[in-house]
């Protein structure tokens, strides 16, 4: 049985860009440990010669003619942007 | 019979005989919603102004130009984008989000002349089996207001069960249409993966998600699937296959139909009432000429683990788009860009969503990818093969939709693994990609139970035929919950 530590949860949360307190990390560690342990049921199965399924239907590349089509109106696209100026999206400082 | 119990055909007859206009029907739907919402809490945003205006204009359209769903009210699950109508997927991170285009299914509803009355509550980003994971409200089961409506399309199922609207759309990734349909005593169809365009469906797990109809009767369900099916250039995973008239499949004849009954669906954890209701249903179908045989889907017990690994992995990738930059919730507390991302996401997502993002991130991270993600993809192949093998001999597979009827609000919300176990009988279907319906088949202590009928790829027709025969032979779908009493008709 795999053990999920608080430190691992903090690491995973960071990769997923989630801020997390120590207390939350401990709580999630217990839950995620129980969940991943339940997942280990799959190890009972020998899948050495089994192909993975990424998609249930036969998929083919979908291509279209390479010609431009009009995009959405800029004003419309900025409708849900909290802060914008001169048609551009404002974000916090990236370089200090 | 009150208005809310009527089928599409009956409502059309009233409109055609001028007993009622579309404007009046729309008004009655909103009256009913306003009367019941304090109890049921199924709706998030209402579209009253636009719907009322649209209905008035529709009354002017000549009868000859109207289809079978023209002018009828519908509610849409809140993870399906609706232009100009707030769409949140029940998440704080999308609070106030006002889409600038319609999902393909919403365009198709417009083409069919349906009137969208509002958006329906759900578990946040469709992650959950009880609707308790909504940031905004907890929808109640109209059969017993202390119990959950199921999830994640709980609002969609509860709204139909309460008679607020005759039609809704839901989405089903691991049972999210069928489980709430079973809990609320209504008809819910998860079509074959690829049957319905996912363009404009806010993605949870893209290889599993599928939009489908929830209604009170099988025929109305088939009518609505007619309207929303078909290939879409905007969804490269939508299948380029012919769309039949699903209502034409309702012939009433199931003579010689071969039904496989998987023994794994009657195993540990499945309640006696659910088992007995299905066995009784099988007798009804046998009396009408079907042949039932016990079968085995040997990898069923691995489906839950496979699903949570794959769905969470896909979710961790899909939900990385929510960063607070172009739309949605933005944190107020950030000194730099990294803090901005992390605080926005932590404040914007609920616990279950965080749990699945972290599980998925873990399963995809270097060192664990082969052991978890790839392993689950391989087991998915085995689960799919179980169905392929069974469908060589059988036309449909039948079992319970859920192991138990609806549970109490708050009862298992703090125990994720027990919550996940609700979906053990619906998840294999999504992993295989085949279609399945839930229809009402009994009651346990006054709470509805669902019969799950699973079909071959793109053979929704046979699924509907069997469901219709069962519905015609029984009267479970005619029962109504007590919340109806005294409410506006």
XYZ file of C-alpha atoms in Angstrom:
585
model
C 0.000 0.000 0.000
C 1.366 3.337 -1.050
C 1.649 6.017 1.571
C 0.674 9.542 0.544
C 2.576 12.128 2.549
C 1.662 15.715 3.235
C 4.790 16.767 1.327
C 3.704 14.822 -1.757
C 0.302 16.493 -1.684
C 1.928 19.916 -1.462
C 4.143 19.023 -4.431
C 1.173 17.786 -6.501
C -0.893 20.838 -5.531
C 1.943 23.068 -6.700
C 2.131 21.245 -10.053
C -1.636 21.740 -10.388
C -1.313 25.432 -9.421
C -3.432 25.083 -6.305
C -2.530 26.986 -3.139
C -2.907 24.703 -0.157
C -2.468 25.099 3.601
C -0.656 22.513 5.751
C -3.937 21.553 7.343
C -5.627 21.034 3.978
C -2.619 19.052 2.747
C -2.962 16.633 5.652
C -6.682 16.206 5.062
C -6.190 15.599 1.315
C -3.245 13.251 2.003
C -5.500 10.895 3.969
C -8.229 10.977 1.325
C -5.897 10.638 -1.655
C -4.074 7.782 0.051
C -7.360 5.907 0.502
C -8.295 6.602 -3.106
C -4.947 5.584 -4.629
C -4.922 2.450 -2.501
C -8.336 1.534 -3.877
C -6.936 2.117 -7.370
C -4.259 -0.487 -6.770
C -6.905 -3.126 -7.316
C -5.930 -2.824 -10.988
C -2.560 -4.442 -10.224
C -4.348 -7.781 -9.926
C -4.690 -7.796 -13.691
C -1.935 -8.858 -16.060
C -2.033 -6.235 -18.800
C 1.388 -6.977 -20.282
C -0.011 -7.664 -23.772
C -3.040 -5.364 -23.680
C -3.146 -2.253 -25.856
C -4.243 0.923 -24.053
C -7.555 2.520 -25.101
C -7.393 6.286 -25.488
C -10.611 6.494 -27.432
C -13.535 4.097 -27.904
C -14.310 4.911 -31.542
C -11.981 4.631 -34.537
C -10.545 8.108 -34.810
C -9.161 9.707 -37.941
C -7.495 13.062 -38.324
C -10.011 15.699 -39.233
C -8.641 18.217 -41.683
C -10.282 21.110 -43.430
C -9.306 23.267 -46.338
C -6.642 25.781 -45.346
C -8.579 28.971 -45.796
C -9.210 31.757 -43.351
C -12.579 32.181 -41.724
C -13.574 35.212 -39.688
C -12.947 34.941 -35.947
C -15.023 36.412 -33.161
C -15.316 40.139 -32.709
C -12.694 41.588 -30.342
C -15.169 43.595 -28.279
C -17.252 40.456 -27.824
C -14.228 38.408 -26.804
C -13.327 40.949 -24.121
C -16.818 40.724 -22.633
C -15.800 38.345 -19.840
C -12.342 39.809 -19.196
C -12.225 41.419 -15.751
C -9.545 43.994 -16.635
C -8.540 45.113 -20.095
C -7.103 48.179 -21.747
C -6.744 49.112 -25.408
C -8.039 45.730 -26.510
C -5.518 43.864 -24.351
C -5.958 41.671 -21.284
C -4.372 43.060 -18.106
C -2.469 40.622 -15.869
C -0.393 41.044 -12.692
C 3.304 41.885 -12.995
C 5.280 38.984 -14.440
C 8.829 40.382 -14.023
C 9.791 42.156 -10.840
C -54.432 15.473 -15.907
C -52.446 18.613 -15.202
C -50.351 20.368 -17.815
C -47.067 19.253 -16.338
C -47.929 15.581 -16.788
C -48.489 15.913 -20.514
C -46.240 14.520 -23.236
C -44.870 16.495 -26.178
C -47.629 15.110 -28.408
C -50.361 16.094 -25.938
C -48.933 19.597 -25.509
C -48.760 20.024 -29.300
C -52.374 18.971 -29.590
C -53.406 21.621 -27.079
C -51.464 24.235 -29.021
C -52.831 23.108 -32.386
C -56.426 23.104 -31.145
C -55.811 26.622 -29.740
C -56.545 25.467 -26.212
C -53.258 27.117 -25.266
C -50.643 29.317 -26.957
C -46.864 28.861 -26.732
C -46.738 32.120 -24.769
C -49.210 30.713 -22.230
C -47.329 27.420 -21.963
C -44.070 29.301 -21.358
C -45.741 31.454 -18.693
C -47.134 28.343 -17.006
C -43.684 26.769 -16.931
C -42.273 29.842 -15.184
C -45.231 29.923 -12.732
C -44.586 26.312 -11.866
C -40.839 26.916 -11.501
C -41.424 29.908 -9.223
C -43.866 27.911 -7.089
C -41.563 24.910 -6.654
C -38.056 26.370 -6.606
C -38.124 27.239 -2.905
C -38.453 23.486 -2.261
C -36.514 21.904 -5.122
C -33.712 24.397 -5.950
C -33.089 22.885 -9.387
C -32.448 26.072 -11.366
C -29.516 28.485 -11.339
C -30.213 31.187 -13.975
C -33.678 31.756 -15.460
C -34.148 33.025 -19.016
C -37.558 34.565 -18.447
C -37.362 37.754 -20.460
C -35.924 36.238 -23.621
C -38.041 33.082 -23.380
C -41.228 35.113 -23.045
C -40.328 37.247 -26.044
C -39.316 34.189 -28.098
C -42.571 32.399 -27.226
C -44.667 35.345 -28.394
C -42.900 35.359 -31.758
C -43.230 31.606 -32.121
C -46.992 31.750 -31.823
C -46.960 33.550 -35.196
C -45.227 30.675 -37.020
C -47.661 28.660 -39.210
C -48.498 25.190 -37.855
C -47.223 23.602 -41.071
C -43.699 24.890 -40.313
C -43.545 23.456 -36.780
C -41.869 20.239 -35.665
C -42.877 17.984 -32.741
C -40.862 19.984 -30.166
C -41.736 23.452 -31.442
C -42.574 25.875 -28.652
C -41.984 23.412 -25.818
C -39.968 24.497 -22.754
C -36.588 22.961 -21.905
C -33.978 23.410 -19.163
C -30.258 23.038 -19.866
C -27.554 21.735 -17.529
C -25.228 24.522 -16.491
C -22.097 23.025 -18.067
C -23.574 23.619 -21.552
C -22.818 27.141 -22.771
C -25.752 29.390 -23.640
C -25.090 32.703 -25.351
C -26.049 35.628 -23.127
C -27.251 33.378 -20.291
C -24.928 32.921 -17.305
C -23.126 29.562 -17.404
C -21.104 28.495 -14.376
C -20.913 24.665 -14.312
C -21.931 25.315 -10.667
C -18.407 26.571 -9.937
C -17.352 29.779 -8.246
C -14.548 30.051 -10.795
C -17.144 30.774 -13.519
C -19.386 33.039 -11.429
C -20.891 35.678 -13.711
C -19.516 34.048 -16.882
C -21.643 35.125 -19.811
C -20.951 32.959 -22.893
C -20.565 34.659 -26.249
C -21.743 31.667 -28.286
C -24.077 28.682 -28.004
C -23.112 25.035 -27.650
C -24.061 23.057 -30.765
C -26.868 21.301 -28.856
C -28.319 24.684 -27.882
C -28.275 25.756 -31.543
C -30.077 22.516 -32.342
C -32.718 23.189 -29.685
C -33.256 26.566 -31.337
C -33.638 24.927 -34.741
C -36.236 22.578 -33.244
C -38.044 25.636 -31.867
C -37.609 24.760 -28.209
C -37.773 27.513 -25.596
C -34.832 27.486 -23.153
C -36.263 28.518 -19.783
C -33.120 28.314 -17.672
C -29.933 26.642 -16.493
C -29.871 23.700 -14.126
C -27.832 23.063 -11.013
C -25.211 20.290 -10.999
C -22.174 19.071 -9.130
C -19.305 21.466 -9.805
C -17.820 20.669 -13.242
C -19.986 17.489 -13.244
C -17.873 15.929 -10.488
C -20.192 14.284 -8.001
C -23.184 12.026 -7.508
C -25.427 14.120 -5.255
C -25.441 17.789 -6.384
C -23.910 18.627 -3.012
C -20.757 19.789 -4.802
C -22.481 22.815 -6.341
C -21.026 26.142 -5.159
C -24.466 27.767 -5.397
C -27.186 25.527 -3.968
C -28.188 21.999 -3.074
C -30.939 20.607 -5.276
C -33.434 18.386 -3.450
C -35.047 15.194 -4.658
C -38.738 15.983 -5.372
C -39.710 12.539 -3.973
C -38.232 13.358 -0.583
C -36.777 16.787 0.028
C -34.309 15.428 2.599
C -32.626 13.240 0.000
C -30.283 14.084 -2.867
C -31.468 14.148 -6.492
C -28.288 12.347 -7.572
C -25.635 13.844 -9.767
C -24.077 15.319 -11.496
C -27.165 16.237 -13.602
C -29.259 16.433 -10.411
C -30.933 19.728 -11.310
C -31.881 18.364 -14.736
C -33.484 15.221 -13.273
C -35.188 17.012 -10.356
C -36.699 19.690 -12.631
C -38.381 17.005 -14.769
C -39.481 14.973 -11.731
C -41.002 18.072 -10.122
C -42.857 18.911 -13.334
C -41.055 22.240 -13.678
C -40.197 21.444 -17.312
C -40.997 18.408 -19.485
C -37.513 18.299 -21.041
C -33.952 18.884 -19.885
C -30.452 18.227 -21.132
C -27.845 16.616 -18.920
C -24.348 15.261 -19.440
C -23.014 11.848 -18.462
C -19.343 11.068 -17.820
C -19.698 8.166 -15.360
C -23.456 7.986 -14.821
C -24.359 11.658 -14.461
C -27.582 11.386 -16.500
C -28.669 7.861 -15.552
C -28.016 7.949 -11.793
C -30.042 11.150 -11.133
C -32.741 9.937 -13.551
C -32.992 6.749 -11.466
C -33.026 8.686 -8.159
C -35.741 11.056 -9.428
C -37.914 8.483 -11.235
C -37.508 9.891 -14.757
C -36.079 8.726 -18.104
C -32.423 9.562 -18.801
C -30.394 8.537 -21.853
C -26.625 8.559 -22.272
C -26.171 8.200 -26.034
C -23.233 6.449 -27.698
C -20.026 8.448 -27.315
C -19.862 10.648 -30.431
C -23.618 10.627 -31.141
C -24.087 14.178 -29.842
C -21.656 17.058 -30.372
C -19.694 18.135 -27.290
C -18.913 21.571 -28.730
C -19.813 24.025 -25.992
C -19.954 21.394 -23.248
C -17.514 22.520 -20.553
C -15.091 19.599 -20.584
C -14.596 17.323 -17.581
C -13.238 14.071 -19.078
C -13.330 14.432 -22.848
C -13.035 10.744 -23.754
C -16.105 9.947 -21.602
C -18.387 13.025 -21.591
C -21.621 12.824 -23.554
C -24.728 15.061 -23.596
C -28.159 13.424 -23.423
C -31.887 14.000 -22.795
C -33.907 13.660 -19.570
C -37.705 13.424 -19.879
C -40.755 11.844 -18.288
C -41.452 9.334 -21.077
C -39.348 7.217 -23.425
C -40.984 8.631 -26.546
C -40.270 12.214 -25.522
C -36.707 11.187 -24.801
C -36.355 9.755 -28.319
C -37.836 12.947 -29.786
C -35.279 15.081 -27.990
C -32.375 12.840 -29.009
C -33.571 13.201 -32.613
C -33.190 16.942 -32.227
C -29.694 17.065 -30.703
C -27.867 14.212 -32.508
C -25.527 14.405 -35.461
C -22.025 15.055 -36.672
C -20.575 18.493 -36.006
C -17.537 20.014 -37.706
C -16.790 21.813 -34.447
C -16.324 18.529 -32.521
C -13.787 16.280 -34.207
C -14.821 13.394 -31.929
C -18.461 13.554 -33.005
C -19.243 10.530 -35.155
C -20.098 10.850 -38.811
C -22.920 8.319 -38.750
C -26.504 8.507 -39.912
C -29.076 9.688 -37.367
C -32.237 7.584 -37.591
C -35.660 8.714 -36.370
C -35.432 7.207 -32.891
C -39.194 7.366 -32.389
C -39.649 5.006 -35.366
C -37.903 2.333 -33.296
C -40.757 2.268 -30.774
C -42.610 -0.601 -32.441
C -43.698 -2.319 -29.237
C -42.275 -5.600 -30.519
C -39.438 -7.312 -28.649
C -40.211 -10.884 -29.701
C -37.016 -12.926 -29.700
C -34.920 -10.079 -28.266
C -31.866 -11.471 -26.455
C -31.165 -9.874 -23.072
C -27.913 -10.454 -21.205
C -28.139 -10.028 -17.438
C -24.665 -9.552 -15.939
C -24.256 -11.389 -12.640
C -21.719 -8.755 -11.543
C -24.542 -6.179 -11.468
C -26.259 -8.128 -8.716
C -23.217 -8.464 -6.485
C -21.935 -7.038 -3.240
C -23.214 -3.568 -2.382
C -26.293 -3.793 -4.611
C -29.428 -3.503 -2.465
C -32.158 -6.150 -2.377
C -34.843 -3.706 -3.530
C -32.821 -2.728 -6.619
C -32.158 -6.386 -7.462
C -35.796 -7.402 -7.018
C -37.134 -4.494 -9.088
C -34.869 -5.513 -11.979
C -35.809 -9.200 -11.725
C -39.481 -8.191 -11.835
C -38.787 -5.998 -14.860
C -37.073 -8.872 -16.651
C -40.196 -10.997 -16.118
C -42.280 -8.264 -17.752
C -39.945 -8.282 -20.759
C -39.930 -12.100 -20.932
C -43.728 -12.116 -20.987
C -43.482 -9.945 -24.076
C -41.240 -12.343 -25.920
C -37.696 -11.454 -24.822
C -35.186 -14.127 -23.833
C -33.123 -13.422 -20.699
C -29.857 -15.165 -19.869
C -27.277 -14.627 -17.176
C -23.947 -13.381 -18.527
C -20.637 -12.237 -17.104
C -18.844 -8.926 -17.598
C -15.786 -10.159 -15.716
C -13.893 -6.858 -15.475
C -16.778 -4.872 -13.964
C -15.153 -4.628 -10.545
C -12.170 -2.800 -12.033
C -14.283 -0.103 -13.685
C -14.477 2.260 -10.701
C -10.703 2.506 -10.222
C -10.144 2.760 -13.978
C -12.695 5.531 -14.273
C -11.361 7.660 -11.428
C -7.812 7.460 -12.761
C -8.749 8.311 -16.347
C -11.448 10.891 -15.607
C -9.300 12.668 -13.009
C -6.301 12.702 -15.348
C -8.348 14.203 -18.154
C -9.905 16.668 -15.705
C -6.528 17.848 -14.411
C -5.623 18.724 -17.990
C -9.010 20.172 -19.022
C -9.343 22.336 -15.921
C -5.891 23.865 -16.316
C -7.590 26.456 -18.560
C -9.214 28.121 -15.553
C -6.549 30.624 -14.600
C -8.546 33.824 -13.997
C -6.969 35.698 -16.898
C -9.531 35.912 -19.704
C -12.749 35.039 -17.902
C -14.146 33.857 -14.610
C -13.189 34.454 -10.998
C -10.009 36.412 -10.195
C -8.272 36.472 -6.825
C -7.725 39.796 -5.115
C -4.650 38.532 -3.288
C -1.630 38.116 -5.533
C 1.837 39.633 -5.518
C 2.966 37.918 -8.711
C 1.639 35.760 -11.533
C 2.239 32.388 -9.834
C 0.386 33.512 -6.721
C -2.346 34.879 -8.968
C -2.863 31.481 -10.598
C -2.660 29.521 -7.365
C -4.955 31.761 -5.331
C -7.475 32.137 -8.150
C -7.749 28.372 -8.545
C -7.797 27.605 -4.825
C -10.498 30.155 -4.132
C -12.428 29.281 -7.296
C -12.585 25.464 -7.101
C -14.402 23.374 -4.495
C -12.887 20.436 -2.590
C -14.037 17.602 -4.856
C -12.700 19.376 -7.932
C -9.371 19.958 -6.171
C -9.264 16.309 -5.110
C -9.722 15.110 -8.685
C -7.284 17.641 -10.139
C -4.667 16.479 -7.627
C -5.408 12.785 -8.214
C -5.120 13.354 -11.965
C -1.956 15.403 -11.667
C -0.479 12.644 -9.504
C -1.526 9.873 -11.924
C 0.034 11.749 -14.847
C 3.214 12.815 -13.070
C 6.557 11.322 -13.999
C 7.206 8.074 -12.158
C 3.503 7.283 -11.780
C 2.271 7.589 -15.358
C 2.782 3.927 -16.291
C 1.583 2.571 -12.956
C -1.645 4.539 -12.884
C -2.691 6.294 -16.095
C -1.408 3.825 -18.648
C -2.484 0.865 -16.533
C -6.013 2.297 -16.400
C -6.044 2.780 -20.179
C -5.159 -0.880 -20.607
C -7.860 -2.036 -18.206
C -10.279 0.156 -20.145
C -9.522 -2.053 -23.165
C -10.499 -5.144 -21.132
C -13.738 -3.537 -19.928
C -14.649 -2.516 -23.474
C -13.927 -6.075 -24.644
C -16.361 -7.470 -22.043
C -19.123 -5.491 -23.778
C -17.925 -6.367 -27.307
C -18.025 -10.061 -26.406
C -21.458 -9.855 -24.767
C -22.955 -7.965 -27.690
C -21.946 -10.736 -30.090
C -24.690 -12.837 -28.495
C -27.098 -10.336 -26.942
C -29.081 -7.329 -28.201
C -29.140 -5.466 -24.892
C -27.681 -5.827 -21.404
C -29.947 -5.067 -18.453
C -29.271 -4.421 -14.775
C -30.009 -1.864 -12.063
C -28.930 1.749 -12.696
C -27.799 2.291 -9.109
C -27.147 -0.038 -6.171
C -29.564 1.863 -3.905
C -32.206 4.610 -4.136
C -31.386 8.237 -3.237
C -29.524 8.788 0.039
C -29.916 11.603 2.559
C -28.325 14.995 2.001
C -25.077 15.197 3.999
C -24.958 11.450 4.608
C -21.805 10.542 2.633
C -20.420 13.830 1.381
C -17.288 13.507 3.540
C -16.497 10.001 2.328
C -15.362 10.201 -1.314
C -14.938 6.441 -1.847
C -18.472 5.645 -0.664
C -19.795 8.451 -2.840
C -17.886 7.089 -5.854
C -19.437 3.624 -5.299
C -22.810 5.045 -6.374
C -21.598 4.839 -9.930
C -20.306 1.249 -10.064
C -23.121 0.152 -12.392
C -23.042 3.132 -14.739
C -19.292 3.746 -15.128
C -18.481 0.649 -17.250
C -20.847 1.983 -19.937
C -18.892 5.236 -20.270
C -15.570 3.420 -20.389
C -16.909 1.275 -23.263
C -18.675 4.219 -24.925
C -21.938 2.348 -25.577
C -25.434 3.881 -25.070
C -27.615 3.235 -21.997
C -30.899 4.480 -20.615
C -32.410 4.527 -17.122
C -36.178 4.132 -16.820
C -38.270 4.006 -13.617
C -38.821 0.400 -12.447
C -39.997 0.520 -8.864
C -39.787 2.122 -5.439
C -37.965 1.467 -2.210
C -39.481 3.259 0.793
C -41.130 5.760 -1.503
C -37.964 6.514 -3.455
C -37.663 5.595 -7.158
C -35.415 2.882 -8.585
C -34.017 2.747 -12.124
C -33.713 -0.003 -14.724
C -30.600 0.335 -16.865
C -30.784 -0.879 -20.477
C -27.432 -0.910 -22.269
C -27.127 -1.216 -26.069
C -24.611 -1.750 -28.851
C -22.643 1.161 -30.330
C -25.047 3.514 -32.137
C -27.997 1.221 -31.443
C -30.018 3.614 -29.289
C -33.010 2.374 -31.326
C -33.088 -1.047 -29.662
C -32.498 0.531 -26.251
C -35.480 2.827 -26.776
C -37.648 -0.019 -28.100
C -37.069 -2.123 -24.981
C -37.503 0.880 -22.671
C -40.775 1.785 -24.375
C -42.154 -1.757 -24.127
C -41.358 -1.749 -20.410
C -42.890 1.686 -19.904
C -46.081 0.728 -21.751
C -46.384 -2.408 -19.608
C -45.945 -0.621 -16.272
C -47.134 2.571 -14.592
C -44.061 3.669 -12.619
C -43.612 6.675 -14.922
C -47.140 7.876 -14.104
C -46.480 8.253 -10.382
C -45.806 11.775 -9.163
C -43.997 13.039 -6.075
C -45.746 14.785 -3.202
C -44.022 18.106 -3.934
C -46.608 18.427 -6.711
C -49.451 18.866 -4.281
C -50.738 22.393 -4.127
C -48.187 23.728 -6.631
C -49.192 25.719 -9.717
C -50.262 23.383 -12.497
